mmCIF file of C-alpha atoms in Angstrom:
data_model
loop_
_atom_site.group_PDB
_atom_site.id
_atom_site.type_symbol
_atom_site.label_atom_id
_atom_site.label_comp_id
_atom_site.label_asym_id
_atom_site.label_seq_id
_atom_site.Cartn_x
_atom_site.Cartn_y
_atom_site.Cartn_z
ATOM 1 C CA UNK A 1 -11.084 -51.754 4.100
ATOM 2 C CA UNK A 2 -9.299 -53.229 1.512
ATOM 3 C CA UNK A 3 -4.986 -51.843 1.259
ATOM 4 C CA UNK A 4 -4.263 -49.970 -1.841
ATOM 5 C CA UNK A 5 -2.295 -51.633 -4.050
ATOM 6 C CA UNK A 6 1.547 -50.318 -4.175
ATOM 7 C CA UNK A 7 1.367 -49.295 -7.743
ATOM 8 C CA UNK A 8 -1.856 -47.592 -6.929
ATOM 9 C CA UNK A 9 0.008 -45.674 -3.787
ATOM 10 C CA UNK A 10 2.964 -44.862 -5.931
ATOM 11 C CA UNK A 11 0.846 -43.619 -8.999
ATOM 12 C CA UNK A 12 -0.624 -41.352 -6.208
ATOM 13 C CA UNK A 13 2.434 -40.157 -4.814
ATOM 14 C CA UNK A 14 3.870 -39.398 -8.362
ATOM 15 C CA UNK A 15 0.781 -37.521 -9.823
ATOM 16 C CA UNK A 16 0.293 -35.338 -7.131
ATOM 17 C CA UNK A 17 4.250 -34.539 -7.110
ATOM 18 C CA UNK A 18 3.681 -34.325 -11.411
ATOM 19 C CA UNK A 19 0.300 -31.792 -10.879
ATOM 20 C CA UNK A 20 2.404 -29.978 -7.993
ATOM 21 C CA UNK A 21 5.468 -29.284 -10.629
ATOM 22 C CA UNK A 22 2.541 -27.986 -13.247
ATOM 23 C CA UNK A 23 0.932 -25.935 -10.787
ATOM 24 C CA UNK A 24 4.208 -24.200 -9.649
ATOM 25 C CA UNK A 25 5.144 -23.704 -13.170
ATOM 26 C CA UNK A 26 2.050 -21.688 -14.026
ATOM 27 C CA UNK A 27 2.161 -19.888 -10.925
ATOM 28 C CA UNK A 28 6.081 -18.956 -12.049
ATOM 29 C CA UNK A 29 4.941 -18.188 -15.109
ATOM 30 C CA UNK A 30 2.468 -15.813 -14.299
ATOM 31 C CA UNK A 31 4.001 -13.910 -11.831
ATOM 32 C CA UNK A 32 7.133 -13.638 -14.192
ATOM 33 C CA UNK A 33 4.602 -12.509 -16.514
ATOM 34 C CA UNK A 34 3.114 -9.868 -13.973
ATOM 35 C CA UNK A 35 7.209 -8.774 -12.925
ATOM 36 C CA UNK A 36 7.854 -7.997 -16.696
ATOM 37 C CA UNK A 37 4.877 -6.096 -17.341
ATOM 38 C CA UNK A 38 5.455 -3.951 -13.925
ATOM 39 C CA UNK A 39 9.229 -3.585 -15.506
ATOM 40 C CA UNK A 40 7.633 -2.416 -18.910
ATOM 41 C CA UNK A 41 5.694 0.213 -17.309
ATOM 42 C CA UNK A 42 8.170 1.289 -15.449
ATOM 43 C CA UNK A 43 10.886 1.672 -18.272
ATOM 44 C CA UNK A 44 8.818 2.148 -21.423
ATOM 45 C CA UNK A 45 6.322 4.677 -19.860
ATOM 46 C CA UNK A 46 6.767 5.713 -16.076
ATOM 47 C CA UNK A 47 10.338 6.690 -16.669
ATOM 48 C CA UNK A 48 8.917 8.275 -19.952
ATOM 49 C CA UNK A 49 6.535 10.645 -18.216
ATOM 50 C CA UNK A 50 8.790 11.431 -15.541
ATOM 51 C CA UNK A 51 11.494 12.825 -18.631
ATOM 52 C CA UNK A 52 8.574 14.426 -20.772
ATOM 53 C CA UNK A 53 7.889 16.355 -17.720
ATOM 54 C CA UNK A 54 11.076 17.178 -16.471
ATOM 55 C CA UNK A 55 11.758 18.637 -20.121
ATOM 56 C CA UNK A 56 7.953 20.727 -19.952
ATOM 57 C CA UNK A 57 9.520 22.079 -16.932
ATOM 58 C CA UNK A 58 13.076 22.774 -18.877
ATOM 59 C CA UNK A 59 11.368 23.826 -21.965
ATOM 60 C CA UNK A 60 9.225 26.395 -19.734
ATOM 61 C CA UNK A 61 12.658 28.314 -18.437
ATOM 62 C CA UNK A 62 13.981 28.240 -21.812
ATOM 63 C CA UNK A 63 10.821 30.398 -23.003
ATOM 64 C CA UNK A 64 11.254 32.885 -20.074
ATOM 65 C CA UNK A 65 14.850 33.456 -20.547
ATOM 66 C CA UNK A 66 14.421 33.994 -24.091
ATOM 67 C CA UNK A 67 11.812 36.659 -24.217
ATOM 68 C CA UNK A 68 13.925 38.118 -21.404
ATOM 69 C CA UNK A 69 17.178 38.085 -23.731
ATOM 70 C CA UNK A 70 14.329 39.678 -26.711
ATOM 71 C CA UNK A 71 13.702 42.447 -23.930
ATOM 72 C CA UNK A 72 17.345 43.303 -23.012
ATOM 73 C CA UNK A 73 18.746 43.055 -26.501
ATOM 74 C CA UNK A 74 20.940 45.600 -27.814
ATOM 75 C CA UNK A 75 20.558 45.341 -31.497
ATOM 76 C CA UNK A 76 19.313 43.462 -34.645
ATOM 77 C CA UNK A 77 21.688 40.720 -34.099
ATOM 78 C CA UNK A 78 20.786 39.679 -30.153
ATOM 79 C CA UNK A 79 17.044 40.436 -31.395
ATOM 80 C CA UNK A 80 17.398 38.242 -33.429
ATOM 81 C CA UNK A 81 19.029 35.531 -31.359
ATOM 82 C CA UNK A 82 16.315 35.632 -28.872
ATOM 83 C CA UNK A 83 13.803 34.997 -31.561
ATOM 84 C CA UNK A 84 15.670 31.841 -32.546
ATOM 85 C CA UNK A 85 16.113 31.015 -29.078
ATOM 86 C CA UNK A 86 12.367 31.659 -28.221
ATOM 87 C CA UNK A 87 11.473 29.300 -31.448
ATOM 88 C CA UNK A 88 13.887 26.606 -31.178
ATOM 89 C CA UNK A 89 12.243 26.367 -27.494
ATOM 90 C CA UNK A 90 8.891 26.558 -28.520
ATOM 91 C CA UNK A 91 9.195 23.552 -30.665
ATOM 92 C CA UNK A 92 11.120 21.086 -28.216
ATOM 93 C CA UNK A 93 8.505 22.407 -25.445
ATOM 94 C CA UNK A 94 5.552 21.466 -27.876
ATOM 95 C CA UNK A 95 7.223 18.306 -28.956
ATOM 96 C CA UNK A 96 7.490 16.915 -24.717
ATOM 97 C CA UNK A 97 3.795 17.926 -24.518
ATOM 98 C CA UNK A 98 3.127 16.401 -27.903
ATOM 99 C CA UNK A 99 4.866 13.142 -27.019
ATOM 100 C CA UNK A 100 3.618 13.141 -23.614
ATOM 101 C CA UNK A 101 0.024 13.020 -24.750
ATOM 102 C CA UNK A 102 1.189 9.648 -27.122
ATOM 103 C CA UNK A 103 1.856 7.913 -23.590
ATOM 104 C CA UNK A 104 -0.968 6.029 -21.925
ATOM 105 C CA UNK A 105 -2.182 8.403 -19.709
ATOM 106 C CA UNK A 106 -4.215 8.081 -16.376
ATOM 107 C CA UNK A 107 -7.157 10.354 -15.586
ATOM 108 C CA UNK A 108 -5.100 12.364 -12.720
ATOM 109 C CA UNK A 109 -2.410 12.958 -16.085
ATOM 110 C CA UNK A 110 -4.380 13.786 -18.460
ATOM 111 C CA UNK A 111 -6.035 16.661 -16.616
ATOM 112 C CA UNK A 112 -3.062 17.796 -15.670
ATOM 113 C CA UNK A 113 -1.821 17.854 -19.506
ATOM 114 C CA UNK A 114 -4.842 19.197 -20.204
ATOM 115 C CA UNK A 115 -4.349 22.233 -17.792
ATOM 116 C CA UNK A 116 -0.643 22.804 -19.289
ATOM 117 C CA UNK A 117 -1.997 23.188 -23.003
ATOM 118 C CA UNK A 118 -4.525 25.452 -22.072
ATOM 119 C CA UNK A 119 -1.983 27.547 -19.955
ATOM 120 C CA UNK A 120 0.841 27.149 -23.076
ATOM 121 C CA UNK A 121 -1.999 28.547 -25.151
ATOM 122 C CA UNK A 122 -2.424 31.652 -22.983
ATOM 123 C CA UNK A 123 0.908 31.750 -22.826
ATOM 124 C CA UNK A 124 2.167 32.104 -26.441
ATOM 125 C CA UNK A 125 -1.500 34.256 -27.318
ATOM 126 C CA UNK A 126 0.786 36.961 -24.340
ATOM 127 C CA UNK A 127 4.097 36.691 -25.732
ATOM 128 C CA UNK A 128 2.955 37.560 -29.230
ATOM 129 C CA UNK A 129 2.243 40.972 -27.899
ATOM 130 C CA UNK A 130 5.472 41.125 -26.248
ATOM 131 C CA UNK A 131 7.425 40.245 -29.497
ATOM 132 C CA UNK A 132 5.210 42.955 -30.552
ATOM 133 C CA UNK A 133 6.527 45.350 -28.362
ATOM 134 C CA UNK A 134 9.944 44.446 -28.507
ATOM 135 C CA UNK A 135 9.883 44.352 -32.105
ATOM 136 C CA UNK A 136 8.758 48.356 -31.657
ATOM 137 C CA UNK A 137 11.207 49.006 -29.403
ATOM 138 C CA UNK A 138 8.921 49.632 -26.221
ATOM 139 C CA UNK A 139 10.959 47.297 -23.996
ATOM 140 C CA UNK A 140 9.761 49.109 -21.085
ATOM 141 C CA UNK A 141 6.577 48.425 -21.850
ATOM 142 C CA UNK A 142 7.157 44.780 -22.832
ATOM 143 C CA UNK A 143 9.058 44.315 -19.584
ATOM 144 C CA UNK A 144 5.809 45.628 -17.447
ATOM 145 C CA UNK A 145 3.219 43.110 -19.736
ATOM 146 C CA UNK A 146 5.520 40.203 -19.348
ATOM 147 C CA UNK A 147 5.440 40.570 -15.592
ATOM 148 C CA UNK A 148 1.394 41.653 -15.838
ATOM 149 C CA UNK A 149 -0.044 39.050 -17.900
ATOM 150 C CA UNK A 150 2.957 36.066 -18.703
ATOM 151 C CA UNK A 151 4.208 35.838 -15.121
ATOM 152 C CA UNK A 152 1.158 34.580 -13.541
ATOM 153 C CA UNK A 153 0.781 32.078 -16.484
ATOM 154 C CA UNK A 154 4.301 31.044 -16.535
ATOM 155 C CA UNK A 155 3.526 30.413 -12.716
ATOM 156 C CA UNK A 156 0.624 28.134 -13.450
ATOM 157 C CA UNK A 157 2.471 26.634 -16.113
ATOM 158 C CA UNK A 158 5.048 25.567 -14.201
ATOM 159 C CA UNK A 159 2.765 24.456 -10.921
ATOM 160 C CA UNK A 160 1.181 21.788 -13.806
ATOM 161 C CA UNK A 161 4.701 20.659 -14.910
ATOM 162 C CA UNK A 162 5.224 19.842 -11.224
ATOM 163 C CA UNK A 163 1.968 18.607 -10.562
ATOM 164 C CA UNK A 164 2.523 16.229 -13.683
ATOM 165 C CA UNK A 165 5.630 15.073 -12.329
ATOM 166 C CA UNK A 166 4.723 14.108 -9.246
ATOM 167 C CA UNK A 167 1.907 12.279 -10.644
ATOM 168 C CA UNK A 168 4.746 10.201 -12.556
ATOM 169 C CA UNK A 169 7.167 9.775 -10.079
ATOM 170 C CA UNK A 170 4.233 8.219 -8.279
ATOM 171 C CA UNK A 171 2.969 6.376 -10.170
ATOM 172 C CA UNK A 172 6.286 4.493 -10.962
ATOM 173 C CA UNK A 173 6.693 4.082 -6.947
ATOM 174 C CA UNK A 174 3.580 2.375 -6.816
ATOM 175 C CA UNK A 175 4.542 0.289 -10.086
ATOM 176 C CA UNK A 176 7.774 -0.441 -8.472
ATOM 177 C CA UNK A 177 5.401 -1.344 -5.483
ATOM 178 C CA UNK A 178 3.554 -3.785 -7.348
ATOM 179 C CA UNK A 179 6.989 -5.587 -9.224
ATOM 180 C CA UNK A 180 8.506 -6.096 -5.678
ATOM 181 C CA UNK A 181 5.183 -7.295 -4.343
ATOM 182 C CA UNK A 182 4.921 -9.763 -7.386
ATOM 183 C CA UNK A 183 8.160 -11.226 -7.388
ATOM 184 C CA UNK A 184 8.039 -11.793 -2.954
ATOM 185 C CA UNK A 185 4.741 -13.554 -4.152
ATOM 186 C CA UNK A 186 6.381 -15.789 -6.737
ATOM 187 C CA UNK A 187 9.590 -16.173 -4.450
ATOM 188 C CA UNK A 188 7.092 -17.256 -1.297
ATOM 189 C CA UNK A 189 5.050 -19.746 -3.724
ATOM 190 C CA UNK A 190 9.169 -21.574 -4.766
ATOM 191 C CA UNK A 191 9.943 -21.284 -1.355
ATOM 192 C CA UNK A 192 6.635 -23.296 -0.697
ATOM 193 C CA UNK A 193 6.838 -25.364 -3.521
ATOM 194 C CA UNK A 194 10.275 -26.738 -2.386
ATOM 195 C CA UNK A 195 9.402 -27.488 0.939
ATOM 196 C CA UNK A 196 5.756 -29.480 -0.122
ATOM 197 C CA UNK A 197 8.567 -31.197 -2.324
ATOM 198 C CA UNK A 198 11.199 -32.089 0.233
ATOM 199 C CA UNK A 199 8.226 -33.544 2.422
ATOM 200 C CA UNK A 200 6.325 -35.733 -0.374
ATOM 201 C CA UNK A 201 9.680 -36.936 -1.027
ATOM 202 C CA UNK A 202 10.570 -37.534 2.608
ATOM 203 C CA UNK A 203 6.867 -38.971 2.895
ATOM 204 C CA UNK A 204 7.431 -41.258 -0.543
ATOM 205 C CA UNK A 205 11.073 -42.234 0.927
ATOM 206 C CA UNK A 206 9.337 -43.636 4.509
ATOM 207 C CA UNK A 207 6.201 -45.008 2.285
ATOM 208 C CA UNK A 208 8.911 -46.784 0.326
ATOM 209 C CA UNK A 209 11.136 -48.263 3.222
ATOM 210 C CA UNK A 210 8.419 -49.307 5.494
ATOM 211 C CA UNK A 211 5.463 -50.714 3.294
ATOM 212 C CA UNK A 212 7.880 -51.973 0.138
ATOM 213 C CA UNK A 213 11.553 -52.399 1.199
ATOM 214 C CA UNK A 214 11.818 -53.913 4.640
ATOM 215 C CA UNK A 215 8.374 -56.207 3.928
ATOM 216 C CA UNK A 216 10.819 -57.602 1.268
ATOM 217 C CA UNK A 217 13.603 -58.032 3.427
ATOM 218 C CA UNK A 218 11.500 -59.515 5.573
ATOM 219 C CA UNK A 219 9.899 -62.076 2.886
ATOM 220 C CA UNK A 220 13.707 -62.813 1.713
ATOM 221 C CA UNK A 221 15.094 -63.360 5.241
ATOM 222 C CA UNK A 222 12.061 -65.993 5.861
ATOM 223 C CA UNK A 223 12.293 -67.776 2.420
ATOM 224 C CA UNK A 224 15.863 -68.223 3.387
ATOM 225 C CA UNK A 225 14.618 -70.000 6.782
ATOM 226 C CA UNK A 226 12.298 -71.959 4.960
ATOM 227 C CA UNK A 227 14.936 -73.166 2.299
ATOM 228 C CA UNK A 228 17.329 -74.453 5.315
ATOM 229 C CA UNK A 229 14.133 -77.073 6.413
ATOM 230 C CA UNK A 230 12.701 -74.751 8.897
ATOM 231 C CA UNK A 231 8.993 -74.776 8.139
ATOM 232 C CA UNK A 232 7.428 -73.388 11.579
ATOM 233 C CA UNK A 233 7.810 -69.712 11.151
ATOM 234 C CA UNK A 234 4.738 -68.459 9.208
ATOM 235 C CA UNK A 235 5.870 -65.944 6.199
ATOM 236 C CA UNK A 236 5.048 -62.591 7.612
ATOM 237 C CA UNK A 237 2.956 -60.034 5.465
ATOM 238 C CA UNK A 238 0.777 -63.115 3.882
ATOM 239 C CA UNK A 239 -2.259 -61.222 5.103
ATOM 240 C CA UNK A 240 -1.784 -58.244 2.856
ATOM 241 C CA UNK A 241 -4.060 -57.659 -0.151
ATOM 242 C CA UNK A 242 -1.261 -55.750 -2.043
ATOM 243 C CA UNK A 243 1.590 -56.712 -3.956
ATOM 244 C CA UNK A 244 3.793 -57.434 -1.022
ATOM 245 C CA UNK A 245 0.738 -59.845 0.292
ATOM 246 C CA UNK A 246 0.444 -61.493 -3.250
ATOM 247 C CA UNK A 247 4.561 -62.369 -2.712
ATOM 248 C CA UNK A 248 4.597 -63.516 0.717
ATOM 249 C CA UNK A 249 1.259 -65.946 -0.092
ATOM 250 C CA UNK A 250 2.941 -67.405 -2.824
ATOM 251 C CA UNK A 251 6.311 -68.042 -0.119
ATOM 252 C CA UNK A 252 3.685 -69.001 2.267
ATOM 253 C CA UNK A 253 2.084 -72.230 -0.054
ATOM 254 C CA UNK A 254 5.459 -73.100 -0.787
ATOM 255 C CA UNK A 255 5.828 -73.128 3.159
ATOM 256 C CA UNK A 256 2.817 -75.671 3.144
ATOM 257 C CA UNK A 257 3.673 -77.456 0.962
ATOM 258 C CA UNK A 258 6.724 -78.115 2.110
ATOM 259 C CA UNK A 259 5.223 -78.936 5.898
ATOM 260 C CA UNK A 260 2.936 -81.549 3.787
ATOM 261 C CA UNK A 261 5.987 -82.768 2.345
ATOM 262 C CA UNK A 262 7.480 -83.429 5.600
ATOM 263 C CA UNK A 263 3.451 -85.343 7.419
ATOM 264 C CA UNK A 264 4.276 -87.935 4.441
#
């Protein structure tokens, strides 16, 4: 079997480090790719739903205590404090449900959503009565429909909100999951990358030294014989069919020459 040249060996050596570096760099880029998308979800929208939820929750006990300040107010002015109160709730508690709904959703969150606005609708179709009733003055009998018919959807209500948190919460865990697991992925394939490195190196470094470098020595050292009259050593390597073979041939007709110099 004929040797491979050394340019041949070396053109080797160097393409597969070249295609090695390309790989690694894709792989890099990909996984960075995958770790900043796993960091978007968790910042623009995980941590989004787990707020919009928290303030369903907070916009929920704003409602109650305000239709129980409408119940237990003295006069015009706390009546009419409570009815502030009760809107200015109303709106920020339709705005997180609003906003929540812009989000991209999963199925498991948008049932959940769905169950909320259905209870909020029940919800505000009750407390219209009880405004009602305050309104007349029959805060006895708005205190006994608020705990009849709103309690039991307040209750629901807030089971959802909790049920839609814990949805988000989990759901940035397991994004969190899947950024950690990305980047000990792209931190194994560097890890794995350097040390293919360090060995094609190590491997090019021995290639180098014992097929190139110390057949030249070699080569050098017997040239130097052969130029102080000393024709019997034969020029080592002259058998080769690379490079270093093409050298020590063209040392080794000298060599003959030379011994044909010294038969005349």
């Amino acid at each position: 079997m004929r040797r491979p040249s050394i340019r041949t060996t070396l053109l080797v050596i160097f393409t597969t480090l070249g295609l090695s570096a390309a790989a690694f760099s894709a792989f890099a880029l990909l996984s960075l790719t995958s770790i900043r998308s796993d960091l978007k979800e968790i910042a623009g929208l995980r941590l989004a739903a787990v707020r919009l939820s928290g303030k369903i929750e907070l916009g929920m006990s704003d409602l109650k205590a305000a239709y129980r300040d409408l119940l237990l107010a003295q006069d015009a002015g706390q009546s009419r404090a409570a009815e502030i109160q009760i809107s200015d709730s109303k709106q920020q508690f339709d705005a997180a449900i609003a906003e929540f709904a812009k989000l991209k959703l999963s199925d498991r969150e948008a049932a959940s959503l769905n169950r909320i606005e259905q209870s909020a609708a029940d919800y505000f179709r009750e407390a219209a009565w009880v405004s009602e009733l305050a309104d007349a003055g029959k805060q006895v009998e708005g205190w006994t429909y608020l705990k009849t018919h709103m309690l039991p959807i307040t209750k629901k209500l807030r089971s959802s909100a909790a049920e839609l948190a814990a949805i988000a919460v989990q759901a940035a865990q397991q994004a969190e999951a899947a950024s950690d697991t990305n980047y000990r992925s792209a931190l194994d394939g560097a890890i794995g990358f350097t040390g293919f490195t360090i060995a094609l190196v190590f491997v090019s470094g021995f290639f180098g030294n014992l097929q190139i470098a110390r057949p030249i020595r070699l080569i050098t050292s017997s040239m130097s014989i052969l130029a102080s009259g000393d024709t019997a050593r034969a020029i080592p390597f002259s058998g080769r069919s690379d490079e270093i073979g093409e050298m020590a041939g063209a040392v080794e007709v000298f060599r003959e020459a030379a011994i044909q110099k010294l038969e005349l």
